CSV table of C-alpha atoms and ligand atoms in Angstrom, one decimal:
chain,number,residue,atom,x,y,z
A,1,MET,CA,-13.0,11.2,14.1
A,2,SER,CA,-10.8,12.5,11.5
A,3,LYS,CA,-10.8,16.6,11.7
A,4,THR,CA,-8.6,16.5,9.0
A,5,PRO,CA,-10.7,17.7,5.4
A,6,ALA,CA,-10.8,15.9,2.6
A,7,THR,CA,-9.9,18.2,0.2
A,8,ARG,CA,-6.6,17.6,2.4
A,9,VAL,CA,-6.2,13.5,1.9
A,10,PRO,CA,-4.6,12.2,-0.8
A,11,GLN,CA,-6.1,10.9,-3.2
A,12,HIS,CA,-3.9,7.4,-4.0
A,13,LEU,CA,-2.3,6.6,0.0
A,14,ALA,CA,0.0,3.6,-0.6
A,15,ILE,CA,1.0,1.8,2.6
A,16,ILE,CA,3.7,-0.7,2.9
A,17,MET,CA,2.6,-2.8,5.7
A,18,ASP,CA,6.7,-3.1,7.5
A,19,GLY,CA,6.8,-4.2,11.4
A,20,ASN,CA,4.5,-8.1,11.6
A,21,GLY,CA,7.2,-9.9,12.7
A,22,ARG,CA,9.0,-7.9,15.1
A,23,TRP,CA,5.4,-6.9,16.3
A,24,ALA,CA,5.4,-10.9,17.3
A,25,SER,CA,9.0,-11.1,18.0
A,26,ARG,CA,8.7,-8.3,20.6
A,27,ARG,CA,6.3,-10.8,22.2
A,28,GLY,CA,8.1,-13.7,22.7
A,29,ARG,CA,5.2,-14.8,20.4
A,30,PRO,CA,5.9,-16.9,16.5
A,31,ARG,CA,6.1,-14.3,12.9
A,32,TRP,CA,3.3,-15.8,12.3
A,33,MET,CA,1.1,-14.7,15.2
A,34,GLY,CA,2.3,-10.9,13.7
A,35,HIS,CA,0.9,-11.4,10.1
A,36,ALA,CA,-2.3,-12.6,11.1
A,37,ARG,CA,-2.6,-9.6,13.7
A,38,GLY,CA,-1.1,-7.3,10.7
A,39,ALA,CA,-4.6,-8.7,9.2
A,40,ARG,CA,-6.5,-7.1,11.3
A,41,THR,CA,-5.1,-4.6,11.7
A,42,ALA,CA,-5.2,-3.4,7.6
A,43,ARG,CA,-9.1,-4.2,7.9
A,44,GLU,CA,-9.9,-1.0,10.7
A,45,ILE,CA,-7.5,0.9,8.0
A,46,VAL,CA,-9.0,-0.3,5.2
A,47,ALA,CA,-12.5,0.5,6.7
A,48,HIS,CA,-10.9,4.6,8.5
A,49,CYS,CA,-9.3,5.3,4.8
A,50,ALA,CA,-13.1,5.0,3.1
A,51,ARG,CA,-14.1,7.1,5.2
A,52,LEU,CA,-11.5,9.8,5.3
A,53,GLY,CA,-12.6,10.0,1.6
A,54,VAL,CA,-9.1,8.4,0.0
A,55,LYS,CA,-9.6,6.9,-3.4
A,56,ASP,CA,-6.8,4.8,-4.1
A,57,LEU,CA,-5.4,2.7,-1.6
A,58,SER,CA,-2.4,0.5,-2.3
A,59,LEU,CA,-1.1,-1.9,0.3
A,60,TYR,CA,2.3,-3.9,-0.2
A,61,ALA,CA,1.3,-7.8,1.1
A,62,PHE,CA,3.4,-10.0,-0.7
A,63,SER,CA,6.5,-8.4,-2.3
A,64,SER,CA,8.4,-11.0,-4.9
A,65,ASP,CA,11.5,-11.4,-2.8
A,66,ASN,CA,8.9,-12.8,0.0
A,67,TRP,CA,9.2,-15.7,-1.1
A,68,LYS,CA,12.6,-16.0,-0.1
A,69,ARG,CA,11.2,-16.3,3.6
A,70,PRO,CA,10.8,-19.3,5.3
A,71,ARG,CA,8.3,-22.0,3.4
A,72,GLU,CA,5.3,-21.8,6.5
A,73,GLU,CA,5.8,-18.2,7.2
A,74,VAL,CA,4.9,-18.1,3.0
A,75,GLY,CA,2.3,-21.2,3.7
A,76,PHE,CA,1.0,-19.3,6.2
A,77,LEU,CA,0.8,-15.6,4.4
A,78,LEU,CA,-1.4,-17.1,0.8
A,79,GLU,CA,-3.6,-19.3,3.7
A,80,LEU,CA,-3.9,-15.3,5.4
A,81,PHE,CA,-4.7,-14.0,1.4
A,82,SER,CA,-7.8,-16.7,1.1
A,83,SER,CA,-9.3,-16.4,4.3
A,84,HIS,CA,-9.4,-12.8,4.5
A,85,LEU,CA,-10.0,-12.2,1.4
A,86,GLU,CA,-13.6,-14.5,2.0
A,87,SER,CA,-14.0,-12.7,5.2
A,88,GLN,CA,-13.7,-9.7,4.1
A,89,LEU,CA,-15.7,-9.1,1.2
A,90,ALA,CA,-19.0,-9.0,2.2
A,91,ASP,CA,-17.7,-6.1,3.9
A,92,LEU,CA,-16.0,-4.5,0.9
A,93,ILE,CA,-19.5,-5.1,-1.0
A,94,THR,CA,-21.3,-3.6,2.1
A,95,HIS,CA,-18.8,0.0,1.5
A,96,GLY,CA,-18.9,0.1,-2.2
A,97,ILE,CA,-15.0,-0.7,-2.4
A,98,ARG,CA,-13.5,-2.3,-4.8
A,99,LEU,CA,-11.3,-4.3,-4.7
A,100,SER,CA,-8.1,-5.3,-7.0
A,101,ILE,CA,-5.1,-7.5,-6.9
A,102,PHE,CA,-1.8,-6.5,-8.6
A,103,GLY,CA,1.2,-9.1,-9.1
A,104,ARG,CA,2.0,-12.1,-10.4
A,105,ARG,CA,-0.4,-14.4,-10.3
A,106,ASP,CA,1.4,-17.4,-12.2
A,107,ARG,CA,3.4,-18.8,-9.2
A,108,LEU,CA,-0.4,-18.6,-6.6
A,109,PRO,CA,-1.7,-21.5,-5.4
A,110,SER,CA,-4.8,-21.7,-7.2
A,111,ALA,CA,-7.5,-21.2,-4.5
A,112,LEU,CA,-6.0,-18.2,-3.8
A,113,VAL,CA,-6.4,-17.1,-7.7
A,114,ASP,CA,-10.0,-18.1,-7.6
A,115,ALA,CA,-11.0,-16.4,-4.1
A,116,ILE,CA,-9.2,-13.0,-6.0
A,117,VAL,CA,-10.7,-13.3,-8.8
A,118,HIS,CA,-14.7,-14.2,-7.5
A,119,ALA,CA,-13.7,-10.9,-4.5
A,120,GLU,CA,-12.5,-9.0,-7.1
A,121,ALA,CA,-15.7,-9.7,-9.3
A,122,ARG,CA,-17.8,-9.4,-6.7
A,123,THR,CA,-16.9,-5.9,-5.9
A,124,ALA,CA,-15.9,-4.8,-9.1
A,125,ALA,CA,-19.5,-1.9,-8.8
A,126,GLY,CA,-17.6,-0.2,-5.7
A,127,THR,CA,-17.5,3.3,-6.5
A,128,ARG,CA,-16.5,4.4,-2.5
A,129,MET,CA,-13.0,3.7,-2.8
A,130,HIS,CA,-10.0,1.4,-4.5
A,131,LEU,CA,-8.4,-0.6,-2.7
A,132,HIS,CA,-5.2,-2.4,-3.9
A,133,VAL,CA,-3.7,-4.8,-2.7
A,134,ALA,CA,0.0,-6.5,-4.1
A,135,ILE,CA,0.9,-9.4,-3.8
A,136,ASP,CA,4.1,-10.9,-4.9
A,137,TYR,CA,4.2,-8.1,-6.6
A,138,SER,CA,8.0,-6.5,-8.0
A,139,GLY,CA,8.0,-2.5,-9.3
A,140,ARG,CA,10.4,-3.0,-11.4
A,141,ALA,CA,9.3,-6.5,-12.7
A,142,ALA,CA,5.6,-4.0,-13.0
A,143,ILE,CA,7.5,-1.1,-14.9
A,144,ALA,CA,9.2,-4.1,-17.1
A,145,GLN,CA,5.4,-5.3,-18.0
A,146,ALA,CA,4.7,-1.9,-19.2
A,147,PHE,CA,6.9,-1.1,-21.3
A,148,ALA,CA,5.9,-4.6,-22.7
A,149,GLU,CA,2.5,-4.2,-22.9
A,150,ALA,CA,2.1,-0.7,-24.3
A,151,PRO,CA,5.9,0.2,-25.5
A,152,ASP,CA,4.7,4.5,-25.8
A,153,LEU,CA,2.9,4.8,-23.3
A,154,PRO,CA,3.7,2.9,-20.0
A,155,ASP,CA,0.5,4.6,-18.2
A,156,ALA,CA,-1.8,2.9,-20.4
A,157,SER,CA,-0.6,-0.3,-18.9
A,158,THR,CA,-2.3,-2.3,-16.7
A,159,ALA,CA,0.9,-3.2,-14.3
A,160,LEU,CA,0.4,0.1,-13.1
A,161,LEU,CA,-1.3,2.7,-11.1
A,162,PRO,CA,-2.2,5.8,-10.1
A,163,PRO,CA,-0.1,8.2,-9.8
A,164,VAL,CA,1.0,8.4,-5.5
A,165,ASP,CA,0.4,11.2,-3.1
A,166,LEU,CA,1.7,9.7,-0.2
A,167,LEU,CA,3.4,7.1,0.4
A,168,LEU,CA,3.6,5.4,4.1
A,169,ARG,CA,6.0,2.8,5.4
A,170,THR,CA,5.3,1.5,9.2
A,171,GLY,CA,7.9,-0.5,11.4
A,172,GLY,CA,10.8,2.3,11.4
A,173,GLU,CA,12.5,0.7,8.0
A,174,ARG,CA,13.7,4.0,5.2
A,175,ARG,CA,13.2,1.8,2.0
A,176,LEU,CA,10.6,1.5,-1.0
A,177,SER,CA,11.4,-1.9,-0.8
A,178,ASP,CA,9.9,-2.2,-4.6
A,179,PHE,CA,7.0,-0.9,-4.1
A,180,LEU,CA,5.6,1.3,-6.8
A,181,LEU,CA,8.5,2.5,-7.8
A,182,TRP,CA,7.4,4.2,-10.6
A,183,GLU,CA,4.0,5.6,-9.7
A,184,SER,CA,6.0,7.1,-6.5
A,185,ALA,CA,7.8,9.7,-8.4
A,186,TYR,CA,6.1,12.6,-6.9
A,187,ALA,CA,5.0,10.8,-3.8
A,188,GLU,CA,5.3,12.4,0.3
A,189,LEU,CA,7.2,10.1,2.4
A,190,ALA,CA,6.4,9.6,5.6
A,191,PHE,CA,8.1,6.6,7.6
A,192,VAL,CA,6.7,5.5,11.0
A,193,GLU,CA,8.2,3.9,13.9
A,194,ALA,CA,4.9,1.7,14.6
A,195,PHE,CA,5.1,-1.6,13.4
A,196,PHE,CA,1.8,-2.9,10.8
A,197,PRO,CA,-0.7,-4.3,13.5
A,198,ASP,CA,-0.1,-1.1,16.2
A,199,LEU,CA,-0.9,1.2,13.6
A,200,THR,CA,-4.4,3.7,14.3
A,201,PRO,CA,-6.5,5.2,13.0
A,202,SER,CA,-5.6,8.1,14.8
A,203,MET,CA,-1.5,7.6,13.9
A,204,LEU,CA,-3.2,7.5,9.9
A,205,ASN,CA,-4.9,11.4,10.9
A,206,GLU,CA,-1.2,12.8,12.0
A,207,VAL,CA,0.2,11.5,9.0
A,208,ILE,CA,-2.2,12.2,6.6
A,209,ALA,CA,-2.0,15.7,9.1
A,210,ASP,CA,1.6,15.9,7.8
A,211,TYR,CA,1.2,15.5,4.5
A,212,ALA,CA,-1.8,17.9,4.1
A,213,SER,CA,0.8,20.5,5.7
A,214,ARG,CA,3.4,20.6,2.9
A,215,GLU,CA,3.7,21.8,-0.6
A,216,ARG,CA,4.2,20.0,-3.3
A,217,ARG,CA,5.3,21.8,-6.5
A,218,PHE,CA,6.6,18.9,-8.8
A,219,GLY,CA,9.7,20.4,-10.2
A,220,ASP,CA,7.4,23.9,-11.1
A,221,VAL,CA,8.4,26.9,-8.3
A,222,GLY,CA,6.6,27.0,-5.5
A,223,ALA,CA,4.2,29.2,-4.2
A,224,ALA,CA,5.6,31.5,-1.8
A,225,ALA,CA,8.2,32.3,-4.5
A,226,THR,CA,9.2,35.8,-5.5
A,227,PRO,CA,9.5,36.1,-9.6
A,228,ALA,CA,12.2,35.8,-11.2
A,229,SER,CA,12.4,39.1,-12.7
A,230,ALA,CA,12.2,40.3,-9.0
A,231,ALA,CA,15.7,38.4,-8.8
A,232,PRO,CA,19.4,40.3,-9.3
A,233,ALA,CA,19.9,40.0,-12.3
A,234,THR,CA,23.2,38.0,-13.5
A,235,ARG,CA,25.2,37.6,-17.1
A,236,VAL,CA,26.2,33.5,-17.4
B,301,IPE,C1,6.0,-7.0,6.6
B,301,IPE,O1,6.3,-7.7,8.1
B,301,IPE,C2,5.3,-8.2,6.1
B,301,IPE,C3,5.4,-9.0,4.9
B,301,IPE,C4,6.4,-8.7,4.6
B,301,IPE,C5,4.2,-10.2,4.1
B,301,IPE,P1,7.0,-8.5,7.6
B,301,IPE,O2,7.2,-9.6,7.8
B,301,IPE,O3,8.4,-8.1,7.2
B,301,IPE,O4,8.3,-8.3,9.0
B,301,IPE,P2,8.6,-7.7,9.9
B,301,IPE,O5,9.9,-6.4,8.6
B,301,IPE,O6,10.2,-9.1,9.9
B,301,IPE,O7,9.3,-6.9,11.4
B,302,IPE,C1,8.3,-5.2,2.3
B,302,IPE,O1,8.8,-5.3,3.5
B,302,IPE,C2,7.7,-5.9,1.5
B,302,IPE,C3,5.9,-5.4,2.4
B,302,IPE,C4,5.7,-5.0,3.1
B,302,IPE,C5,4.6,-7.0,1.7
B,302,IPE,P1,10.0,-6.7,3.7
B,302,IPE,O2,10.1,-6.6,4.8
B,302,IPE,O3,9.4,-7.2,2.3
B,302,IPE,O4,10.9,-5.7,3.4
B,302,IPE,P2,12.7,-5.4,3.3
B,302,IPE,O5,13.3,-6.9,3.5
B,302,IPE,O6,12.9,-5.3,4.6
B,302,IPE,O7,13.5,-4.6,2.8
B,303,MG,MG1,9.8,-7.0,7.3
């Protein structure tokens, strides 16, 4: 179990769940096996985050650019989302987890949209943690949509999430791949080499412990800063 005090746990944790395909390829297995294992890991990580006291957990499951992948892989992923939504529903309700899917819905199969609407309605009363899962999501598109909906107050748009405190990407790549661009303006970034199926609760604890040791300044001076008046006078 975690020893991280609840106060140092990020309120909003976002995870780019990357490396499923490589996890499988390294084992000489088809990529879909990596996605299936990734879904299992996602279930464990969700439960762990709820225990830790994370308030908002955002998972990147399928980007709008992932439509470029081979038809069979895309088809497998969409099926996996439908079946996962159904199989996890009772657990989410039991643990007080509210589920919201964000991203475009107009290109998803209607059976998946039905499963999403059903799961969101059934978990709507959950107050322990809000789980946001990105499917057919693009950060750039979300920003454009937010400004179209509310040009003066884009933060009030449903296309945007709360600010991200900690953004973790598994799988060794160090890029955002169009995830939560607006919301991550002051996010602390963390990258781990492990492929997503290999991410464990204790690895996540380590990432959170490292996050807890950082000083976030949001443009201000740091806690250890000396007063400006103590600096030697300079003439401009
Ligand atoms: C992330 O794993 C899951 C999705 C994008 C759906 P990948 O499928 O990108 O795995 P790698 O990066 O090819 O190993
Ligand atoms: C980002 O991973 C999308 C998800 C994890 C769902 P990708 O594997 O699609 O990103 P790139 O192509 O390596 O940038
Ligand atoms: Mg990838």
